[in-house]
Structure formats: structure tokens, C-alpha cells
Amino acid sequence: MRLLIMGAPGSGKGTQSRALTETLKIPAVSTGEMLRAAIAGGSETGKQAQLYINDGKLVPDGVIIDIVLHRLGRKDCENGYILDGFPRTAAQAEAMAASGMEIDAALFIDASDEVVTRRICGRRVCGCGAIYHTEFKPPRKDGVCDVCGSTLTVRDDDKPETIAERLRVYHEQTAPVIAYYREKGKLISVTSRDDVEETTKAVLDALNRG
Ligand code: ATP
Ligand code: MG
């Protein structure tokens, strides 16, 4: 199955794609994670990307399209994938269609600006990939990762002043892409809940895998 996960920043795309990767046994490919790994690795791409990301802007289409098409061409994606964070602009959707990649469904995790802002403000992350929320998914010990014991941090682009810009960019550039998949009859919408497991259940039901 080739699945896209779409939704506003903070709607829970990353969390749900991880849950789905276990159930569907196909890899989750997250553009945000690939970019954060490039930044952490200090590559030239990472340095460029960081300037955009920390401003709440999108990384230029040319850069991200290359990264994603290369990644999806790898062997582990042969039997499908869950793509989180791409396509996010009309140009990216066109590049995907032009490359001959057909998707089975675009899963839209629907959440209001108010809800996602609350989510992002409380988000804490760990270098090992675990994600928490101070209120909705607190770690057992304050500020410490349940999985690996490292200190949790706030993502650079989760600062309050950047969140509003990310939402603006989402409505301007990504909402039309969601409408495009709706018109193609590929969109499956699920309302995001504050409870992660409940949302996963709704997602699996919507995909008929519940
Ligand atoms: P969340 O992780 O809460 O779902 P998000 O969707 O805004 O929020 P990521 O998907 O992790 O966050 O992406 C982080 C940043 O990486 C984006 O704000 C953007 O700058 C950049 N980015 C990710 N995917 C793309 C893309 N397809 N095109 C351009 N830039 C991207
Ligand atoms: Mg994400």
C-alpha cells in the first residue's frame, strides 16, 4: 500500500505513521525527520534546510523532491510506504505524479488550528525519535525519555513565534494539495483526537484494517 499522511503541523502525522508502519509492515518515510537528520549530520543540504525550517517556511521544492524520490526508489519501499510530510505543495504533487508514482490513498488527519497549536506548544521530543506531550502524553519522569532516558527537548521550529507562520504556510500551500487528492477520490479523512491510540483506531477503521 502506498499511503500519504497529510494534515497541519502538529496534527499527529508522525505519531500515526509510526503506528501504521507496525500494523501495515511498510516503512514510514518522513520528510521532516529526513531533514532533521540532515541538519544533525551537518551536511550542506541540512545547513540550507535549517534556515527555512527555523523560519517556519518550506524547504525549496527542488531540494525536497530530489530527496523524496531518491528515498522512495530504495528497495524497502518496493511493497509500499507511508509518506509523511510530502507532497506539501502543488509542485511536489506534480513531481510525484510525473515520476509515475501512483498512491492508493491520502490520509488526512483533520485538526483545527487551535488544537494543533496546543499540541505543538506542549510537544517534547527525544533524539531517539520518541515524541511526548506535556499534557496528553507525558513521559513517566518529567523531561526524561521513557525509552532511552535522555533529556527531552523542544524542536527549534516549535517555538510559539514560528508556529503561526507554519500554519499560514500550511493553509496557503498544502491545503490545495489536500483538495487535489479529495477531487481525485483518494482522500480519507479522520478527525484527530487528543488520545493517540483512539486516533490510530479511527485511522485503521478508515483504512479497513481495524
Ligand atoms: P509535525 O511534525 O507536527 O507534523 P510539520 O508537519 O510542520 O509538523 P515536519 O513534517 O516534521 O513538521 O516538517 C518540519 C519542517 O520541514 C517543515 O516546517 C518544513 O520546513 C520542512 N519540510 C518538511 N517536509 C517538507 C516538504 N515536503 N516540502 C518542503 N519543506 C518540508
Ligand atoms: Mg512530523
PDB file of C-alpha atoms and ligand atoms in Angstrom:
ATOM      1  CA  MET A   1       0.000   0.000   0.000  1.00  0.00           C
ATOM      2  CA  ARG A   2       1.232   3.452  -0.902  1.00  0.00           C
ATOM      3  CA  LEU A   3      -0.177   5.892   1.577  1.00  0.00           C
ATOM      4  CA  LEU A   4       0.240   9.626   2.135  1.00  0.00           C
ATOM      5  CA  ILE A   5      -0.336  11.190   5.530  1.00  0.00           C
ATOM      6  CA  MET A   6      -1.444  14.786   5.323  1.00  0.00           C
ATOM      7  CA  GLY A   7      -2.506  17.382   7.858  1.00  0.00           C
ATOM      8  CA  ALA A   8      -1.494  20.577   9.605  1.00  0.00           C
ATOM      9  CA  PRO A   9       1.749  20.760  11.554  1.00  0.00           C
ATOM     10  CA  GLY A  10       1.126  19.059  14.879  1.00  0.00           C
ATOM     11  CA  SER A  11      -1.901  17.102  13.667  1.00  0.00           C
ATOM     12  CA  GLY A  12      -0.163  13.846  14.572  1.00  0.00           C
ATOM     13  CA  LYS A  13       1.178  12.681  11.214  1.00  0.00           C
ATOM     14  CA  GLY A  14       4.458  11.393  12.585  1.00  0.00           C
ATOM     15  CA  THR A  15       2.865   9.607  15.529  1.00  0.00           C
ATOM     16  CA  GLN A  16       0.234   7.936  13.366  1.00  0.00           C
ATOM     17  CA  SER A  17       2.652   6.930  10.634  1.00  0.00           C
ATOM     18  CA  ARG A  18       4.727   5.126  13.241  1.00  0.00           C
ATOM     19  CA  ALA A  19       1.695   3.230  14.496  1.00  0.00           C
ATOM     20  CA  LEU A  20       0.752   2.361  10.915  1.00  0.00           C
ATOM     21  CA  THR A  21       4.214   1.167   9.969  1.00  0.00           C
ATOM     22  CA  GLU A  22       3.926  -1.547  12.630  1.00  0.00           C
ATOM     23  CA  THR A  23       0.471  -2.673  11.562  1.00  0.00           C
ATOM     24  CA  LEU A  24       0.947  -2.475   7.802  1.00  0.00           C
ATOM     25  CA  LYS A  25       4.607  -3.640   7.795  1.00  0.00           C
ATOM     26  CA  ILE A  26       5.741  -0.990   5.355  1.00  0.00           C
ATOM     27  CA  PRO A  27       8.287   1.766   6.026  1.00  0.00           C
ATOM     28  CA  ALA A  28       7.289   5.238   7.187  1.00  0.00           C
ATOM     29  CA  VAL A  29       9.149   7.944   5.301  1.00  0.00           C
ATOM     30  CA  SER A  30       9.022  11.364   6.970  1.00  0.00           C
ATOM     31  CA  THR A  31      10.436  14.379   5.151  1.00  0.00           C
ATOM     32  CA  GLY A  32      10.612  16.318   8.427  1.00  0.00           C
ATOM     33  CA  GLU A  33      12.704  13.542  10.007  1.00  0.00           C
ATOM     34  CA  MET A  34      14.954  13.241   6.969  1.00  0.00           C
ATOM     35  CA  LEU A  35      15.581  16.988   7.064  1.00  0.00           C
ATOM     36  CA  ARG A  36      16.232  16.974  10.815  1.00  0.00           C
ATOM     37  CA  ALA A  37      18.702  14.103  10.306  1.00  0.00           C
ATOM     38  CA  ALA A  38      20.447  16.130   7.567  1.00  0.00           C
ATOM     39  CA  ILE A  39      20.687  19.098   9.963  1.00  0.00           C
ATOM     40  CA  ALA A  40      22.052  16.933  12.770  1.00  0.00           C
ATOM     41  CA  GLY A  41      24.575  15.404  10.349  1.00  0.00           C
ATOM     42  CA  GLY A  42      25.824  18.861   9.354  1.00  0.00           C
ATOM     43  CA  SER A  43      25.509  18.276   5.588  1.00  0.00           C
ATOM     44  CA  GLU A  44      25.253  21.164   3.128  1.00  0.00           C
ATOM     45  CA  THR A  45      21.598  20.244   2.455  1.00  0.00           C
ATOM     46  CA  GLY A  46      20.990  20.272   6.203  1.00  0.00           C
ATOM     47  CA  LYS A  47      22.541  23.712   6.633  1.00  0.00           C
ATOM     48  CA  GLN A  48      20.393  25.134   3.832  1.00  0.00           C
ATOM     49  CA  ALA A  49      17.220  23.433   5.089  1.00  0.00           C
ATOM     50  CA  GLN A  50      17.679  24.684   8.636  1.00  0.00           C
ATOM     51  CA  LEU A  51      17.343  28.313   7.565  1.00  0.00           C
ATOM     52  CA  TYR A  52      13.886  27.657   6.114  1.00  0.00           C
ATOM     53  CA  ILE A  53      12.661  25.296   8.804  1.00  0.00           C
ATOM     54  CA  ASN A  54      13.507  27.566  11.720  1.00  0.00           C
ATOM     55  CA  ASP A  55      11.618  30.388   9.994  1.00  0.00           C
ATOM     56  CA  GLY A  56       8.507  28.225   9.601  1.00  0.00           C
ATOM     57  CA  LYS A  57       8.916  28.177   5.803  1.00  0.00           C
ATOM     58  CA  LEU A  58       9.025  25.200   3.455  1.00  0.00           C
ATOM     59  CA  VAL A  59      12.328  23.942   2.094  1.00  0.00           C
ATOM     60  CA  PRO A  60      12.532  24.685  -1.679  1.00  0.00           C
ATOM     61  CA  ASP A  61      10.681  22.179  -3.872  1.00  0.00           C
ATOM     62  CA  GLY A  62      13.766  21.174  -5.877  1.00  0.00           C
ATOM     63  CA  VAL A  63      15.642  20.075  -2.766  1.00  0.00           C
ATOM     64  CA  ILE A  64      12.844  18.082  -1.179  1.00  0.00           C
ATOM     65  CA  ILE A  65      11.641  16.435  -4.408  1.00  0.00           C
ATOM     66  CA  ASP A  66      15.114  15.018  -5.049  1.00  0.00           C
ATOM     67  CA  ILE A  67      15.410  13.679  -1.516  1.00  0.00           C
ATOM     68  CA  VAL A  68      11.982  12.022  -1.528  1.00  0.00           C
ATOM     69  CA  LEU A  69      12.093  10.439  -4.994  1.00  0.00           C
ATOM     70  CA  HIS A  70      15.528   9.022  -4.209  1.00  0.00           C
ATOM     71  CA  ARG A  71      14.297   7.586  -0.903  1.00  0.00           C
ATOM     72  CA  LEU A  72      11.147   6.018  -2.390  1.00  0.00           C
ATOM     73  CA  GLY A  73      13.281   4.333  -5.042  1.00  0.00           C
ATOM     74  CA  ARG A  74      15.034   2.268  -2.388  1.00  0.00           C
ATOM     75  CA  LYS A  75      14.347  -1.420  -2.036  1.00  0.00           C
ATOM     76  CA  ASP A  76      12.442  -1.279   1.266  1.00  0.00           C
ATOM     77  CA  CYS A  77       9.728   0.814  -0.447  1.00  0.00           C
ATOM     78  CA  GLU A  78       9.059  -1.831  -3.116  1.00  0.00           C
ATOM     79  CA  ASN A  79       5.950  -3.142  -1.376  1.00  0.00           C
ATOM     80  CA  GLY A  80       4.651   0.247  -0.351  1.00  0.00           C
ATOM     81  CA  TYR A  81       5.296   3.055   2.071  1.00  0.00           C
ATOM     82  CA  ILE A  82       3.698   5.614   4.339  1.00  0.00           C
ATOM     83  CA  LEU A  83       4.815   9.036   3.256  1.00  0.00           C
ATOM     84  CA  ASP A  84       4.578  11.698   5.990  1.00  0.00           C
ATOM     85  CA  GLY A  85       5.054  15.345   5.002  1.00  0.00           C
ATOM     86  CA  PHE A  86       5.122  15.098   1.202  1.00  0.00           C
ATOM     87  CA  PRO A  87       3.732  16.377  -1.121  1.00  0.00           C
ATOM     88  CA  ARG A  88       3.154  19.696   0.580  1.00  0.00           C
ATOM     89  CA  THR A  89       2.941  21.994  -2.442  1.00  0.00           C
ATOM     90  CA  ALA A  90       1.276  21.728  -5.848  1.00  0.00           C
ATOM     91  CA  ALA A  91       4.720  21.463  -7.490  1.00  0.00           C
ATOM     92  CA  GLN A  92       5.611  18.494  -5.253  1.00  0.00           C
ATOM     93  CA  ALA A  93       2.330  16.727  -6.088  1.00  0.00           C
ATOM     94  CA  GLU A  94       3.005  17.292  -9.790  1.00  0.00           C
ATOM     95  CA  ALA A  95       6.552  15.943  -9.482  1.00  0.00           C
ATOM     96  CA  MET A  96       5.224  12.846  -7.781  1.00  0.00           C
ATOM     97  CA  ALA A  97       2.615  12.272 -10.493  1.00  0.00           C
ATOM     98  CA  ALA A  98       5.216  12.915 -13.221  1.00  0.00           C
ATOM     99  CA  SER A  99       7.554  10.317 -11.715  1.00  0.00           C
ATOM    100  CA  GLY A 100       4.815   7.722 -12.286  1.00  0.00           C
ATOM    101  CA  MET A 101       4.182   7.114  -8.599  1.00  0.00           C
ATOM    102  CA  GLU A 102       0.543   6.268  -8.013  1.00  0.00           C
ATOM    103  CA  ILE A 103      -0.736   6.357  -4.463  1.00  0.00           C
ATOM    104  CA  ASP A 104      -3.565   4.257  -3.050  1.00  0.00           C
ATOM    105  CA  ALA A 105      -4.838   6.787  -0.561  1.00  0.00           C
ATOM    106  CA  ALA A 106      -4.117  10.109   1.100  1.00  0.00           C
ATOM    107  CA  LEU A 107      -4.994  10.025   4.768  1.00  0.00           C
ATOM    108  CA  PHE A 108      -5.960  13.455   6.069  1.00  0.00           C
ATOM    109  CA  ILE A 109      -5.691  13.930   9.807  1.00  0.00           C
ATOM    110  CA  ASP A 110      -8.107  16.751  10.432  1.00  0.00           C
ATOM    111  CA  ALA A 111      -7.428  19.105  13.342  1.00  0.00           C
ATOM    112  CA  SER A 112      -8.225  22.787  13.901  1.00  0.00           C
ATOM    113  CA  ASP A 113      -5.541  25.468  14.184  1.00  0.00           C
ATOM    114  CA  GLU A 114      -6.415  25.833  17.846  1.00  0.00           C
ATOM    115  CA  VAL A 115      -5.901  22.129  18.520  1.00  0.00           C
ATOM    116  CA  VAL A 116      -2.609  21.874  16.656  1.00  0.00           C
ATOM    117  CA  THR A 117      -1.228  24.994  18.311  1.00  0.00           C
ATOM    118  CA  ARG A 118      -1.952  23.464  21.721  1.00  0.00           C
ATOM    119  CA  ARG A 119      -0.294  20.233  20.623  1.00  0.00           C
ATOM    120  CA  ILE A 120       2.827  21.845  19.274  1.00  0.00           C
ATOM    121  CA  CYS A 121       3.242  24.075  22.330  1.00  0.00           C
ATOM    122  CA  GLY A 122       3.382  21.024  24.596  1.00  0.00           C
ATOM    123  CA  ARG A 123       5.450  18.792  22.307  1.00  0.00           C
ATOM    124  CA  ARG A 124       8.708  17.397  23.659  1.00  0.00           C
ATOM    125  CA  VAL A 125      10.990  15.214  21.572  1.00  0.00           C
ATOM    126  CA  CYS A 126      13.895  12.874  22.123  1.00  0.00           C
ATOM    127  CA  GLY A 127      16.883  12.251  19.864  1.00  0.00           C
ATOM    128  CA  CYS A 128      15.861   8.571  19.747  1.00  0.00           C
ATOM    129  CA  GLY A 129      12.665   9.565  17.895  1.00  0.00           C
ATOM    130  CA  ALA A 130      10.173   9.295  20.759  1.00  0.00           C
ATOM    131  CA  ILE A 131       7.578  12.080  20.921  1.00  0.00           C
ATOM    132  CA  TYR A 132       5.731  13.275  24.042  1.00  0.00           C
ATOM    133  CA  HIS A 133       3.255  15.938  25.062  1.00  0.00           C
ATOM    134  CA  THR A 134       3.396  17.604  28.471  1.00  0.00           C
ATOM    135  CA  GLU A 135      -0.363  17.146  28.909  1.00  0.00           C
ATOM    136  CA  PHE A 136      -1.606  14.416  26.540  1.00  0.00           C
ATOM    137  CA  LYS A 137       1.323  12.005  26.554  1.00  0.00           C
ATOM    138  CA  PRO A 138       3.657  12.916  29.399  1.00  0.00           C
ATOM    139  CA  PRO A 139       6.773  10.833  29.991  1.00  0.00           C
ATOM    140  CA  ARG A 140       6.855   8.862  33.240  1.00  0.00           C
ATOM    141  CA  LYS A 141       9.550  11.181  34.613  1.00  0.00           C
ATOM    142  CA  ASP A 142       9.289  14.877  33.783  1.00  0.00           C
ATOM    143  CA  GLY A 143      11.582  15.873  30.879  1.00  0.00           C
ATOM    144  CA  VAL A 144      13.127  12.401  30.521  1.00  0.00           C
ATOM    145  CA  CYS A 145      12.562   9.898  27.702  1.00  0.00           C
ATOM    146  CA  ASP A 146      10.786   6.667  28.766  1.00  0.00           C
ATOM    147  CA  VAL A 147      12.574   4.736  26.030  1.00  0.00           C
ATOM    148  CA  CYS A 148      16.213   5.769  26.382  1.00  0.00           C
ATOM    149  CA  GLY A 149      16.480   8.035  29.428  1.00  0.00           C
ATOM    150  CA  SER A 150      17.780  11.075  27.504  1.00  0.00           C
ATOM    151  CA  THR A 151      16.688  14.638  28.255  1.00  0.00           C
ATOM    152  CA  LEU A 152      13.706  15.763  26.169  1.00  0.00           C
ATOM    153  CA  THR A 153      13.899  18.947  24.102  1.00  0.00           C
ATOM    154  CA  VAL A 154      11.625  21.361  22.211  1.00  0.00           C
ATOM    155  CA  ARG A 155      12.005  21.287  18.411  1.00  0.00           C
ATOM    156  CA  ASP A 156      13.559  24.511  17.088  1.00  0.00           C
ATOM    157  CA  ASP A 157      10.536  25.125  14.875  1.00  0.00           C
ATOM    158  CA  ASP A 158       8.071  24.530  17.743  1.00  0.00           C
ATOM    159  CA  LYS A 159       8.742  27.965  19.238  1.00  0.00           C
ATOM    160  CA  PRO A 160       5.479  29.993  19.515  1.00  0.00           C
ATOM    161  CA  GLU A 161       6.587  32.657  17.002  1.00  0.00           C
ATOM    162  CA  THR A 162       7.303  30.005  14.333  1.00  0.00           C
ATOM    163  CA  ILE A 163       4.069  28.048  14.785  1.00  0.00           C
ATOM    164  CA  ALA A 164       1.820  30.794  13.364  1.00  0.00           C
ATOM    165  CA  GLU A 165       3.965  31.016  10.238  1.00  0.00           C
ATOM    166  CA  ARG A 166       3.925  27.218   9.753  1.00  0.00           C
ATOM    167  CA  LEU A 167       0.129  27.294   9.946  1.00  0.00           C
ATOM    168  CA  ARG A 168      -0.075  30.164   7.478  1.00  0.00           C
ATOM    169  CA  VAL A 169       2.141  28.275   5.019  1.00  0.00           C
ATOM    170  CA  TYR A 170       0.087  25.121   5.542  1.00  0.00           C
ATOM    171  CA  HIS A 171      -3.196  26.868   4.659  1.00  0.00           C
ATOM    172  CA  GLU A 172      -1.678  28.658   1.710  1.00  0.00           C
ATOM    173  CA  GLN A 173       0.372  25.874   0.127  1.00  0.00           C
ATOM    174  CA  THR A 174      -0.670  22.481   1.486  1.00  0.00           C
ATOM    175  CA  ALA A 175      -4.461  22.822   1.831  1.00  0.00           C
ATOM    176  CA  PRO A 176      -4.798  22.977  -2.003  1.00  0.00           C
ATOM    177  CA  VAL A 177      -2.874  19.682  -2.283  1.00  0.00           C
ATOM    178  CA  ILE A 178      -5.344  18.062   0.123  1.00  0.00           C
ATOM    179  CA  ALA A 179      -8.212  19.391  -2.031  1.00  0.00           C
ATOM    180  CA  TYR A 180      -6.485  17.910  -5.090  1.00  0.00           C
ATOM    181  CA  TYR A 181      -6.479  14.393  -3.592  1.00  0.00           C
ATOM    182  CA  ARG A 182     -10.088  14.862  -2.479  1.00  0.00           C
ATOM    183  CA  GLU A 183     -11.070  15.663  -6.067  1.00  0.00           C
ATOM    184  CA  LYS A 184      -9.231  12.567  -7.265  1.00  0.00           C
ATOM    185  CA  GLY A 185     -11.298  10.470  -4.823  1.00  0.00           C
ATOM    186  CA  LYS A 186      -8.160   9.430  -2.917  1.00  0.00           C
ATOM    187  CA  LEU A 187      -8.746  11.307   0.335  1.00  0.00           C
ATOM    188  CA  ILE A 188      -9.640   9.538   3.574  1.00  0.00           C
ATOM    189  CA  SER A 189     -10.375  11.990   6.404  1.00  0.00           C
ATOM    190  CA  VAL A 190     -10.035  11.178  10.078  1.00  0.00           C
ATOM    191  CA  THR A 191     -10.621  13.612  12.917  1.00  0.00           C
ATOM    192  CA  SER A 192      -7.589  13.882  15.158  1.00  0.00           C
ATOM    193  CA  ARG A 193      -8.225  13.148  18.857  1.00  0.00           C
ATOM    194  CA  ASP A 194      -6.049  14.120  21.773  1.00  0.00           C
ATOM    195  CA  ASP A 195      -5.739  10.436  22.609  1.00  0.00           C
ATOM    196  CA  VAL A 196      -3.145   8.877  20.294  1.00  0.00           C
ATOM    197  CA  GLU A 197      -4.497   5.308  20.439  1.00  0.00           C
ATOM    198  CA  GLU A 198      -8.059   6.447  19.735  1.00  0.00           C
ATOM    199  CA  THR A 199      -6.854   8.268  16.649  1.00  0.00           C
ATOM    200  CA  THR A 200      -4.917   5.211  15.490  1.00  0.00           C
ATOM    201  CA  LYS A 201      -8.035   3.104  15.870  1.00  0.00           C
ATOM    202  CA  ALA A 202     -10.056   5.602  13.804  1.00  0.00           C
ATOM    203  CA  VAL A 203      -7.314   5.604  11.166  1.00  0.00           C
ATOM    204  CA  LEU A 204      -7.206   1.803  10.922  1.00  0.00           C
ATOM    205  CA  ASP A 205     -11.007   1.658  10.753  1.00  0.00           C
ATOM    206  CA  ALA A 206     -10.959   4.220   7.941  1.00  0.00           C
ATOM    207  CA  LEU A 207      -8.397   2.092   6.082  1.00  0.00           C
ATOM    208  CA  ASN A 208     -10.469  -1.047   6.798  1.00  0.00           C
ATOM    209  CA  ARG A 209      -7.618  -2.540   8.797  1.00  0.00           C
ATOM    210  CA  GLY A 210      -9.205  -2.178  12.243  1.00  0.00           C
TER     211      GLY A 210
HETATM  212  P1  ATP B   1       4.537  17.884  12.561  1.00  0.00           P
HETATM  213  O1  ATP B   1       5.846  17.204  12.677  1.00  0.00           O
HETATM  214  O2  ATP B   1       3.993  18.340  13.843  1.00  0.00           O
HETATM  215  O3  ATP B   1       3.535  17.093  11.785  1.00  0.00           O
HETATM  216  P2  ATP B   1       5.219  19.572  10.454  1.00  0.00           P
HETATM  217  O4  ATP B   1       4.391  18.776   9.528  1.00  0.00           O
HETATM  218  O5  ATP B   1       5.178  21.059  10.232  1.00  0.00           O
HETATM  219  O6  ATP B   1       4.762  19.287  11.872  1.00  0.00           O
HETATM  220  P3  ATP B   1       7.596  18.179   9.734  1.00  0.00           P
HETATM  221  O7  ATP B   1       6.804  17.399   8.748  1.00  0.00           O
HETATM  222  O8  ATP B   1       8.389  17.451  10.715  1.00  0.00           O
HETATM  223  O9  ATP B   1       6.702  19.162  10.558  1.00  0.00           O
HETATM  224  O10 ATP B   1       8.500  19.195   8.917  1.00  0.00           O
HETATM  225  C1  ATP B   1       9.293  20.149   9.560  1.00  0.00           C
HETATM  226  C2  ATP B   1       9.732  21.197   8.565  1.00  0.00           C
HETATM  227  O11 ATP B   1      10.488  20.582   7.494  1.00  0.00           O
HETATM  228  C3  ATP B   1       8.600  21.936   7.823  1.00  0.00           C
HETATM  229  O12 ATP B   1       8.100  23.022   8.561  1.00  0.00           O
HETATM  230  C4  ATP B   1       9.324  22.381   6.549  1.00  0.00           C
HETATM  231  O13 ATP B   1      10.146  23.496   6.758  1.00  0.00           O
HETATM  232  C5  ATP B   1      10.241  21.208   6.252  1.00  0.00           C
HETATM  233  N1  ATP B   1       9.572  20.241   5.341  1.00  0.00           N
HETATM  234  C6  ATP B   1       9.099  19.020   5.642  1.00  0.00           C
HETATM  235  N2  ATP B   1       8.526  18.433   4.584  1.00  0.00           N
HETATM  236  C7  ATP B   1       8.618  19.322   3.558  1.00  0.00           C
HETATM  237  C8  ATP B   1       8.192  19.344   2.215  1.00  0.00           C
HETATM  238  N3  ATP B   1       7.538  18.314   1.658  1.00  0.00           N
HETATM  239  N4  ATP B   1       8.469  20.439   1.466  1.00  0.00           N
HETATM  240  C9  ATP B   1       9.129  21.475   1.986  1.00  0.00           C
HETATM  241  N5  ATP B   1       9.547  21.539   3.243  1.00  0.00           N
HETATM  242  C10 ATP B   1       9.300  20.476   4.042  1.00  0.00           C
HETATM  243 MG    MG B   2       6.029  15.454  11.628  1.00  0.00          MG
END
